[in-house]
Amino acid sequence: MTADPIAIARDLLRCRSVTPDEGGALVYLQRVLEQGGFTVRRTVFTEPGTTPIDNLYARIGTTQPNLMFAGHTDVVPPGDEKTWSHPPFAGEVAGDVLYGRGAVDMKGGIACFAAAALDYLAANGGKPKQGSISLLITGDEESIAVNGTIKLLKWVAERGEKFDHCVLGEPSNVEVLGDTIKAGRRGSLNGVLVVTGKQGHVAYPDRADNPVRGLVKLITAIQAPLDDGSAQFDPSNLEFTSIDIGNKTVNLIPGEARARFNIRFNDRHTQDSLKRLVGQRAQDAAEGRVRFHIEWEPSNADVFITKPGPFTDLASSAIAEVTGRTPKLSTTGGTSDARFIKDYCPVLEFGLVGQTMHAVDECAPVADLVKLTAIYRRIIEKYFA
Ligand SMILES: [Zn+2]
């Protein structure tokens, strides 16, 4: 079986796996892994009102520790394909750069790990020296992520699988391969502040109760700083993203005013503690005079943190050996499937350079793919040494 990351990446890019379509990507990956000796299971998850999603779990070895690689084969839509200088689903290499939707986010990363694992296995008589290597790959990351990693982890755990450490292959680097490991991500929580007044004529304000005054007052109180950061994280942040009154009538005092907000929070908070904090601020500012309530959207995006230790050290040294760079442990950026994996085992994120992710002409230098494969290969080797 080929352990050529470029060949695997090109084949994956040629699968039109625009979320939520499987597009042949998992079928292909299954074949590659099975030929390398992995036992592969596939499972489809459904939920009312969502598209059924195909998922894959592959493992080689029967003992612990189990080093898991996680990722997704679904990609965001390419947009207008005519604006690409290389077709988004052709897997073209030009000027030593591989082009295509998913090149960095994250079919390239999957190809590198698969190639690294196959190469390691070939050098060790077809199986890990000890323990197990597994791949947990979903087709539902880029969309709503309800029929993907969260369910797949539960499904395989119910079948007796245990994970010891995970590398999630999302594009973690900022400028150059080796500059960043993501060792945590902030949590995310959405809410709507609703202030209720009494509708009336603007010329007779004494007969009405304008909710806009109360809304402004409560917004000011709620958006005060939440904390000043933690050892691993920048300060949490609350942003109001929309104020919605929807009143088109110039002489009408509205009956209700709403304001949406999003909180990106660090490890000094939980969803519950934030709800209490924001609710208390609003209540204090209302002084018993503003009628309000807060609607919280359900969120599966809790904060995750993997503290510096032997596992991050192992990854950092593998990266340094291949690239000559010591990566920074970062906790910036949006959410990822690491928020689900952290409930099962320590997880860090390391993949390609993220600059072209989700953009037209998404691409990865062939040299980066070769180096990332070497890094994953070193991680595997060190892990089982
Ligand atoms: Zn991704």
GROMACS .gro file of C-alpha atoms and ligand atoms in nm:
model
  386
    1MET     CA    1   0.000   0.000   0.000
    2THR     CA    2   0.127   0.342  -0.086
    3ALA     CA    3   0.243   0.558   0.199
    4ASP     CA    4   0.261   0.862  -0.027
    5PRO     CA    5   0.077   1.150   0.141
    6ILE     CA    6   0.053   1.347  -0.183
    7ALA     CA    7  -0.116   1.061  -0.368
    8ILE     CA    8  -0.362   1.004  -0.082
    9ALA     CA    9  -0.434   1.376  -0.050
   10ARG     CA   10  -0.498   1.410  -0.425
   11ASP     CA   11  -0.736   1.114  -0.423
   12LEU     CA   12  -0.923   1.260  -0.125
   13LEU     CA   13  -0.946   1.605  -0.285
   14ARG     CA   14  -1.108   1.447  -0.591
   15CYS     CA   15  -1.399   1.330  -0.374
   16ARG     CA   16  -1.670   1.594  -0.369
   17SER     CA   17  -1.738   1.564   0.001
   18VAL     CA   18  -1.901   1.903   0.046
   19THR     CA   19  -2.066   1.889   0.387
   20PRO     CA   20  -2.280   1.686   0.453
   21ASP     CA   21  -2.208   1.462   0.148
   22GLU     CA   22  -1.970   1.170   0.197
   23GLY     CA   23  -1.859   1.211  -0.164
   24GLY     CA   24  -1.658   0.888  -0.169
   25ALA     CA   25  -1.396   1.021   0.074
   26LEU     CA   26  -1.464   0.775   0.356
   27VAL     CA   27  -1.502   0.485   0.111
   28TYR     CA   28  -1.158   0.570  -0.024
   29LEU     CA   29  -1.003   0.614   0.319
   30GLN     CA   30  -1.149   0.283   0.434
   31ARG     CA   31  -0.980   0.107   0.141
   32VAL     CA   32  -0.644   0.273   0.210
   33LEU     CA   33  -0.654   0.184   0.580
   34GLU     CA   34  -0.779  -0.171   0.530
   35GLN     CA   35  -0.498  -0.237   0.287
   36GLY     CA   36  -0.262  -0.121   0.560
   37GLY     CA   37  -0.406  -0.372   0.806
   38PHE     CA   38  -0.654  -0.153   0.994
   39THR     CA   39  -0.991  -0.285   1.102
   40VAL     CA   40  -1.239  -0.028   0.977
   41ARG     CA   41  -1.593   0.033   1.097
   42ARG     CA   42  -1.837   0.267   0.934
   43THR     CA   43  -2.155   0.401   1.087
   44VAL     CA   44  -2.426   0.644   0.985
   45PHE     CA   45  -2.582   0.876   1.243
   46THR     CA   46  -2.916   1.046   1.206
   47GLU     CA   47  -3.129   1.286   1.399
   48PRO     CA   48  -3.469   1.432   1.316
   49GLY     CA   49  -3.431   1.737   1.094
   50THR     CA   50  -3.071   1.664   1.000
   51THR     CA   51  -2.899   1.484   0.712
   52PRO     CA   52  -2.772   1.132   0.794
   53ILE     CA   53  -2.393   1.140   0.818
   54ASP     CA   54  -2.134   0.878   0.739
   55ASN     CA   55  -1.851   0.824   0.990
   56LEU     CA   56  -1.543   0.602   1.013
   57TYR     CA   57  -1.341   0.446   1.294
   58ALA     CA   58  -1.029   0.245   1.216
   59ARG     CA   59  -0.792   0.070   1.453
   60ILE     CA   60  -0.484  -0.146   1.433
   61GLY     CA   61  -0.360  -0.323   1.745
   62THR     CA   62  -0.562  -0.469   2.031
   63THR     CA   63  -0.393  -0.329   2.341
   64GLN     CA   64  -0.353   0.007   2.510
   65PRO     CA   65  -0.227   0.271   2.481
   66ASN     CA   66  -0.444   0.374   2.192
   67LEU     CA   67  -0.314   0.679   2.006
   68MET     CA   68  -0.603   0.831   1.816
   69PHE     CA   69  -0.594   1.064   1.520
   70ALA     CA   70  -0.914   1.258   1.462
   71GLY     CA   71  -1.036   1.455   1.167
   72HIS     CA   72  -1.307   1.524   0.913
   73THR     CA   73  -1.337   1.460   0.542
   74ASP     CA   74  -1.623   1.702   0.481
   75VAL     CA   75  -1.534   2.039   0.335
   76VAL     CA   76  -1.703   2.375   0.302
   77PRO     CA   77  -1.853   2.457  -0.041
   78PRO     CA   78  -1.607   2.594  -0.298
   79GLY     CA   79  -1.817   2.896  -0.393
   80ASP     CA   80  -1.798   2.999  -0.757
   81GLU     CA   81  -1.564   2.736  -0.904
   82LYS     CA   82  -1.469   2.969  -1.191
   83THR     CA   83  -1.289   3.194  -0.944
   84TRP     CA   84  -1.042   2.916  -0.860
   85SER     CA   85  -0.719   2.911  -1.061
   86HIS     CA   86  -0.716   2.532  -1.014
   87PRO     CA   87  -1.046   2.342  -0.999
   88PRO     CA   88  -1.143   2.279  -0.634
   89PHE     CA   89  -1.199   1.905  -0.679
   90ALA     CA   90  -0.919   1.814  -0.920
   91GLY     CA   91  -0.633   1.764  -0.676
   92GLU     CA   92  -0.392   1.948  -0.906
   93VAL     CA   93  -0.029   2.005  -0.817
   94ALA     CA   94   0.120   2.319  -0.971
   95GLY     CA   95   0.451   2.477  -0.879
   96ASP     CA   96   0.496   2.224  -0.596
   97VAL     CA   97   0.168   2.331  -0.438
   98LEU     CA   98  -0.137   2.107  -0.403
   99TYR     CA   99  -0.465   2.286  -0.473
  100GLY     CA  100  -0.818   2.193  -0.378
  101ARG     CA  101  -1.101   2.243  -0.131
  102GLY     CA  102  -0.986   2.064   0.182
  103ALA     CA  103  -0.613   2.075   0.100
  104VAL     CA  104  -0.543   2.220   0.445
  105ASP     CA  105  -0.884   2.180   0.616
  106MET     CA  106  -0.828   1.896   0.645
  107LYS     CA  107  -0.789   1.622   0.385
  108GLY     CA  108  -0.421   1.709   0.364
  109GLY     CA  109  -0.381   1.640   0.735
  110ILE     CA  110  -0.567   1.309   0.709
  111ALA     CA  111  -0.350   1.202   0.416
  112CYS     CA  112  -0.034   1.286   0.611
  113PHE     CA  113  -0.143   1.087   0.916
  114ALA     CA  114  -0.257   0.788   0.709
  115ALA     CA  115   0.075   0.788   0.521
  116ALA     CA  116   0.273   0.825   0.845
  117ALA     CA  117   0.085   0.537   1.010
  118LEU     CA  118   0.123   0.310   0.706
  119ASP     CA  119   0.492   0.387   0.686
  120TYR     CA  120   0.540   0.322   1.058
  121LEU     CA  121   0.350  -0.008   1.034
  122ALA     CA  122   0.548  -0.121   0.731
  123ALA     CA  123   0.871  -0.054   0.921
  124ASN     CA  124   0.748  -0.253   1.223
  125GLY     CA  125   0.627  -0.574   1.067
  126GLY     CA  126   0.271  -0.456   1.004
  127LYS     CA  127   0.162  -0.361   1.355
  128PRO     CA  128   0.247  -0.113   1.631
  129LYS     CA  129   0.535  -0.210   1.858
  130GLN     CA  130   0.285  -0.194   2.142
  131GLY     CA  131  -0.061  -0.051   2.184
  132SER     CA  132  -0.287   0.065   1.903
  133ILE     CA  133  -0.323   0.335   1.643
  134SER     CA  134  -0.672   0.453   1.554
  135LEU     CA  135  -0.838   0.705   1.325
  136LEU     CA  136  -1.170   0.865   1.409
  137ILE     CA  137  -1.295   1.044   1.099
  138THR     CA  138  -1.629   1.216   1.053
  139GLY     CA  139  -1.817   1.371   0.766
  140ASP     CA  140  -1.990   1.626   0.989
  141GLU     CA  141  -1.756   1.892   1.123
  142GLU     CA  142  -1.803   2.188   0.895
  143SER     CA  143  -2.178   2.201   0.933
  144ILE     CA  144  -2.378   2.159   1.253
  145ALA     CA  145  -2.158   1.879   1.390
  146VAL     CA  146  -2.437   1.681   1.556
  147ASN     CA  147  -2.403   1.354   1.361
  148GLY     CA  148  -2.027   1.347   1.372
  149THR     CA  149  -1.748   1.326   1.628
  150ILE     CA  150  -1.973   1.371   1.932
  151LYS     CA  151  -2.180   1.064   1.841
  152LEU     CA  152  -1.893   0.868   1.693
  153LEU     CA  153  -1.692   0.890   2.017
  154LYS     CA  154  -1.988   0.764   2.215
  155TRP     CA  155  -2.057   0.488   1.962
  156VAL     CA  156  -1.705   0.350   1.966
  157ALA     CA  157  -1.672   0.392   2.344
  158GLU     CA  158  -1.989   0.186   2.388
  159ARG     CA  159  -1.815  -0.085   2.188
  160GLY     CA  160  -1.531  -0.099   2.437
  161GLU     CA  161  -1.285   0.136   2.268
  162LYS     CA  162  -1.061   0.341   2.496
  163PHE     CA  163  -0.843   0.631   2.393
  164ASP     CA  164  -0.528   0.744   2.566
  165HIS     CA  165  -0.426   1.047   2.362
  166CYS     CA  166  -0.552   1.222   2.053
  167VAL     CA  167  -0.400   1.432   1.780
  168LEU     CA  168  -0.663   1.630   1.592
  169GLY     CA  169  -0.529   1.722   1.250
  170GLU     CA  170  -0.695   2.061   1.203
  171PRO     CA  171  -0.478   2.329   1.043
  172SER     CA  172  -0.324   2.469   1.361
  173ASN     CA  173  -0.027   2.664   1.230
  174VAL     CA  174  -0.057   3.038   1.171
  175GLU     CA  175   0.231   3.138   0.940
  176VAL     CA  176   0.458   2.843   0.891
  177LEU     CA  177   0.452   2.469   0.961
  178GLY     CA  178   0.563   2.409   1.319
  179ASP     CA  179   0.472   2.746   1.468
  180THR     CA  180   0.161   2.642   1.664
  181ILE     CA  181   0.001   2.354   1.851
  182LYS     CA  182  -0.350   2.423   1.968
  183ALA     CA  183  -0.369   2.293   2.323
  184GLY     CA  184  -0.704   2.441   2.408
  185ARG     CA  185  -0.994   2.634   2.268
  186ARG     CA  186  -1.236   2.875   2.419
  187GLY     CA  187  -1.595   2.779   2.473
  188SER     CA  188  -1.881   2.951   2.294
  189LEU     CA  189  -2.224   3.044   2.422
  190ASN     CA  190  -2.506   3.239   2.254
  191GLY     CA  191  -2.781   3.431   2.427
  192VAL     CA  192  -3.057   3.682   2.359
  193LEU     CA  193  -3.146   3.960   2.601
  194VAL     CA  194  -3.516   4.041   2.578
  195VAL     CA  195  -3.659   4.355   2.738
  196THR     CA  196  -4.035   4.391   2.757
  197GLY     CA  197  -4.202   4.732   2.767
  198LYS     CA  198  -4.540   4.864   2.674
  199GLN     CA  199  -4.625   4.972   2.322
  200GLY     CA  200  -4.767   5.320   2.267
  201HIS     CA  201  -4.766   5.650   2.078
  202VAL     CA  202  -4.439   5.846   2.085
  203ALA     CA  203  -4.636   6.162   2.158
  204TYR     CA  204  -4.777   6.006   2.476
  205PRO     CA  205  -4.474   5.839   2.635
  206ASP     CA  206  -4.635   5.846   2.979
  207ARG     CA  207  -4.886   5.589   2.853
  208ALA     CA  208  -4.610   5.361   2.722
  209ASP     CA  209  -4.294   5.199   2.852
  210ASN     CA  210  -4.008   5.211   2.602
  211PRO     CA  211  -3.801   4.891   2.629
  212VAL     CA  212  -3.512   5.050   2.434
  213ARG     CA  213  -3.401   5.252   2.739
  214GLY     CA  214  -3.384   4.939   2.951
  215LEU     CA  215  -3.211   4.743   2.676
  216VAL     CA  216  -2.933   5.000   2.645
  217LYS     CA  217  -2.883   5.005   3.019
  218LEU     CA  218  -2.864   4.627   3.048
  219ILE     CA  219  -2.635   4.592   2.746
  220THR     CA  220  -2.390   4.837   2.903
  221ALA     CA  221  -2.387   4.638   3.226
  222ILE     CA  222  -2.360   4.297   3.061
  223GLN     CA  223  -2.071   4.381   2.828
  224ALA     CA  224  -1.829   4.477   3.105
  225PRO     CA  225  -1.509   4.263   3.106
  226LEU     CA  226  -1.564   3.904   3.218
  227ASP     CA  227  -1.214   3.828   3.348
  228ASP     CA  228  -0.852   3.916   3.281
  229GLY     CA  229  -0.746   3.585   3.128
  230SER     CA  230  -0.593   3.270   3.275
  231ALA     CA  231  -0.261   3.088   3.259
  232GLN     CA  232  -0.339   2.944   2.915
  233PHE     CA  233  -0.605   3.179   2.784
  234ASP     CA  234  -0.669   3.537   2.682
  235PRO     CA  235  -0.957   3.714   2.859
  236SER     CA  236  -1.306   3.586   2.788
  237ASN     CA  237  -1.514   3.813   2.570
  238LEU     CA  238  -1.878   3.897   2.528
  239GLU     CA  239  -1.992   4.068   2.208
  240PHE     CA  240  -2.337   4.195   2.127
  241THR     CA  241  -2.391   4.102   1.763
  242SER     CA  242  -2.738   4.237   1.686
  243ILE     CA  243  -3.000   4.465   1.836
  244ASP     CA  244  -3.342   4.373   1.706
  245ILE     CA  245  -3.648   4.586   1.749
  246GLY     CA  246  -3.784   4.567   1.396
  247ASN     CA  247  -4.001   4.873   1.437
  248LYS     CA  248  -4.066   5.049   1.104
  249THR     CA  249  -4.317   5.297   1.241
  250VAL     CA  250  -4.177   5.641   1.326
  251ASN     CA  251  -4.438   5.736   1.585
  252LEU     CA  252  -4.461   5.406   1.770
  253ILE     CA  253  -4.286   5.310   2.091
  254PRO     CA  254  -4.215   4.937   2.053
  255GLY     CA  255  -4.334   4.679   2.300
  256GLU     CA  256  -4.021   4.466   2.299
  257ALA     CA  257  -3.650   4.500   2.226
  258ARG     CA  258  -3.399   4.218   2.184
  259ALA     CA  259  -3.022   4.198   2.165
  260ARG     CA  260  -2.819   3.893   2.062
  261PHE     CA  261  -2.475   3.822   2.203
  262ASN     CA  262  -2.202   3.563   2.186
  263ILE     CA  263  -1.952   3.478   2.460
  264ARG     CA  264  -1.612   3.320   2.392
  265PHE     CA  265  -1.500   3.199   2.730
  266ASN     CA  266  -1.186   3.061   2.890
  267ASP     CA  267  -1.129   2.803   3.161
  268ARG     CA  268  -1.227   3.042   3.439
  269HIS     CA  269  -1.590   2.986   3.344
  270THR     CA  270  -1.841   2.717   3.270
  271GLN     CA  271  -2.164   2.768   3.078
  272ASP     CA  272  -2.355   2.768   3.408
  273SER     CA  273  -2.130   3.018   3.583
  274LEU     CA  274  -2.157   3.252   3.284
  275LYS     CA  275  -2.534   3.229   3.279
  276ARG     CA  276  -2.539   3.320   3.648
  277LEU     CA  277  -2.292   3.608   3.600
  278VAL     CA  278  -2.472   3.763   3.303
  279GLY     CA  279  -2.811   3.716   3.469
  280GLN     CA  280  -2.687   3.885   3.787
  281ARG     CA  281  -2.543   4.182   3.597
  282ALA     CA  282  -2.870   4.229   3.414
  283GLN     CA  283  -3.070   4.202   3.734
  284ASP     CA  284  -2.852   4.455   3.915
  285ALA     CA  285  -2.877   4.702   3.625
  286ALA     CA  286  -3.253   4.653   3.597
  287GLU     CA  287  -3.299   4.778   3.956
  288GLY     CA  288  -3.638   4.617   3.961
  289ARG     CA  289  -3.763   4.858   3.697
  290VAL     CA  290  -3.666   4.692   3.368
  291ARG     CA  291  -3.861   4.379   3.277
  292PHE     CA  292  -3.626   4.139   3.103
  293HIS     CA  293  -3.533   3.779   3.049
  294ILE     CA  294  -3.240   3.604   2.881
  295GLU     CA  295  -3.286   3.323   2.630
  296TRP     CA  296  -2.982   3.093   2.617
  297GLU     CA  297  -2.921   2.876   2.313
  298PRO     CA  298  -2.807   2.521   2.386
  299SER     CA  299  -2.432   2.498   2.329
  300ASN     CA  300  -2.207   2.195   2.288
  301ALA     CA  301  -1.899   2.419   2.270
  302ASP     CA  302  -1.736   2.400   2.611
  303VAL     CA  303  -1.387   2.524   2.675
  304PHE     CA  304  -1.109   2.266   2.644
  305ILE     CA  305  -0.754   2.278   2.770
  306THR     CA  306  -0.472   2.026   2.754
  307LYS     CA  307  -0.215   2.136   3.008
  308PRO     CA  308   0.153   2.129   2.910
  309GLY     CA  309   0.302   1.789   2.999
  310PRO     CA  310   0.455   1.474   2.854
  311PHE     CA  311   0.211   1.455   2.561
  312THR     CA  312   0.253   1.816   2.448
  313ASP     CA  313   0.629   1.778   2.504
  314LEU     CA  314   0.636   1.468   2.284
  315ALA     CA  315   0.455   1.649   2.002
  316SER     CA  316   0.666   1.963   2.042
  317SER     CA  317   0.991   1.769   2.019
  318ALA     CA  318   0.871   1.578   1.710
  319ILE     CA  319   0.782   1.911   1.547
  320ALA     CA  320   1.115   2.065   1.644
  321GLU     CA  321   1.309   1.768   1.505
  322VAL     CA  322   1.143   1.799   1.164
  323THR     CA  323   1.100   2.176   1.129
  324GLY     CA  324   1.363   2.322   1.361
  325ARG     CA  325   1.086   2.525   1.527
  326THR     CA  326   0.953   2.503   1.879
  327PRO     CA  327   0.577   2.540   1.850
  328LYS     CA  328   0.377   2.777   2.065
  329LEU     CA  329   0.094   2.621   2.268
  330SER     CA  330  -0.203   2.832   2.166
  331THR     CA  331  -0.565   2.850   2.272
  332THR     CA  332  -0.691   3.105   2.018
  333GLY     CA  333  -0.944   3.065   1.739
  334GLY     CA  334  -1.290   2.916   1.705
  335THR     CA  335  -1.424   2.588   1.833
  336SER     CA  336  -1.332   2.246   1.695
  337ASP     CA  337  -1.418   1.882   1.756
  338ALA     CA  338  -1.156   1.884   2.032
  339ARG     CA  339  -1.440   2.012   2.253
  340PHE     CA  340  -1.594   1.662   2.228
  341ILE     CA  341  -1.272   1.459   2.235
  342LYS     CA  342  -1.151   1.622   2.557
  343ASP     CA  343  -1.418   1.427   2.747
  344TYR     CA  344  -1.243   1.101   2.647
  345CYS     CA  345  -0.871   1.174   2.650
  346PRO     CA  346  -0.616   1.457   2.631
  347VAL     CA  347  -0.619   1.611   2.285
  348LEU     CA  348  -0.397   1.852   2.099
  349GLU     CA  349  -0.442   1.995   1.753
  350PHE     CA  350  -0.164   1.998   1.498
  351GLY     CA  351  -0.196   2.004   1.121
  352LEU     CA  352  -0.106   2.222   0.824
  353VAL     CA  353  -0.087   2.602   0.796
  354GLY     CA  354  -0.437   2.748   0.810
  355GLN     CA  355  -0.400   3.057   0.592
  356THR     CA  356  -0.600   2.936   0.290
  357MET     CA  357  -0.864   2.735   0.478
  358HIS     CA  358  -1.219   2.800   0.354
  359ALA     CA  359  -1.073   3.038   0.090
  360VAL     CA  360  -1.067   3.029  -0.291
  361ASP     CA  361  -0.753   2.846  -0.411
  362GLU     CA  362  -0.713   2.659  -0.082
  363CYS     CA  363  -0.373   2.494  -0.109
  364ALA     CA  364  -0.085   2.326   0.070
  365PRO     CA  365   0.280   2.323  -0.038
  366VAL     CA  366   0.394   1.970  -0.121
  367ALA     CA  367   0.693   2.032   0.109
  368ASP     CA  368   0.455   2.097   0.402
  369LEU     CA  369   0.267   1.774   0.336
  370VAL     CA  370   0.594   1.583   0.333
  371LYS     CA  371   0.707   1.750   0.656
  372LEU     CA  372   0.375   1.701   0.834
  373THR     CA  373   0.391   1.332   0.744
  374ALA     CA  374   0.739   1.317   0.896
  375ILE     CA  375   0.613   1.492   1.211
  376TYR     CA  376   0.322   1.251   1.255
  377ARG     CA  377   0.562   0.963   1.189
  378ARG     CA  378   0.791   1.088   1.469
  379ILE     CA  379   0.496   1.137   1.705
  380ILE     CA  380   0.383   0.776   1.644
  381GLU     CA  381   0.736   0.643   1.686
  382LYS     CA  382   0.800   0.835   2.008
  383TYR     CA  383   0.460   0.745   2.146
  384PHE     CA  384   0.520   0.371   2.112
  385ALA     CA  385   0.893   0.376   2.190
  386ZN      ZN  386  -1.154   2.159   0.979
   0.00000   0.00000   0.00000
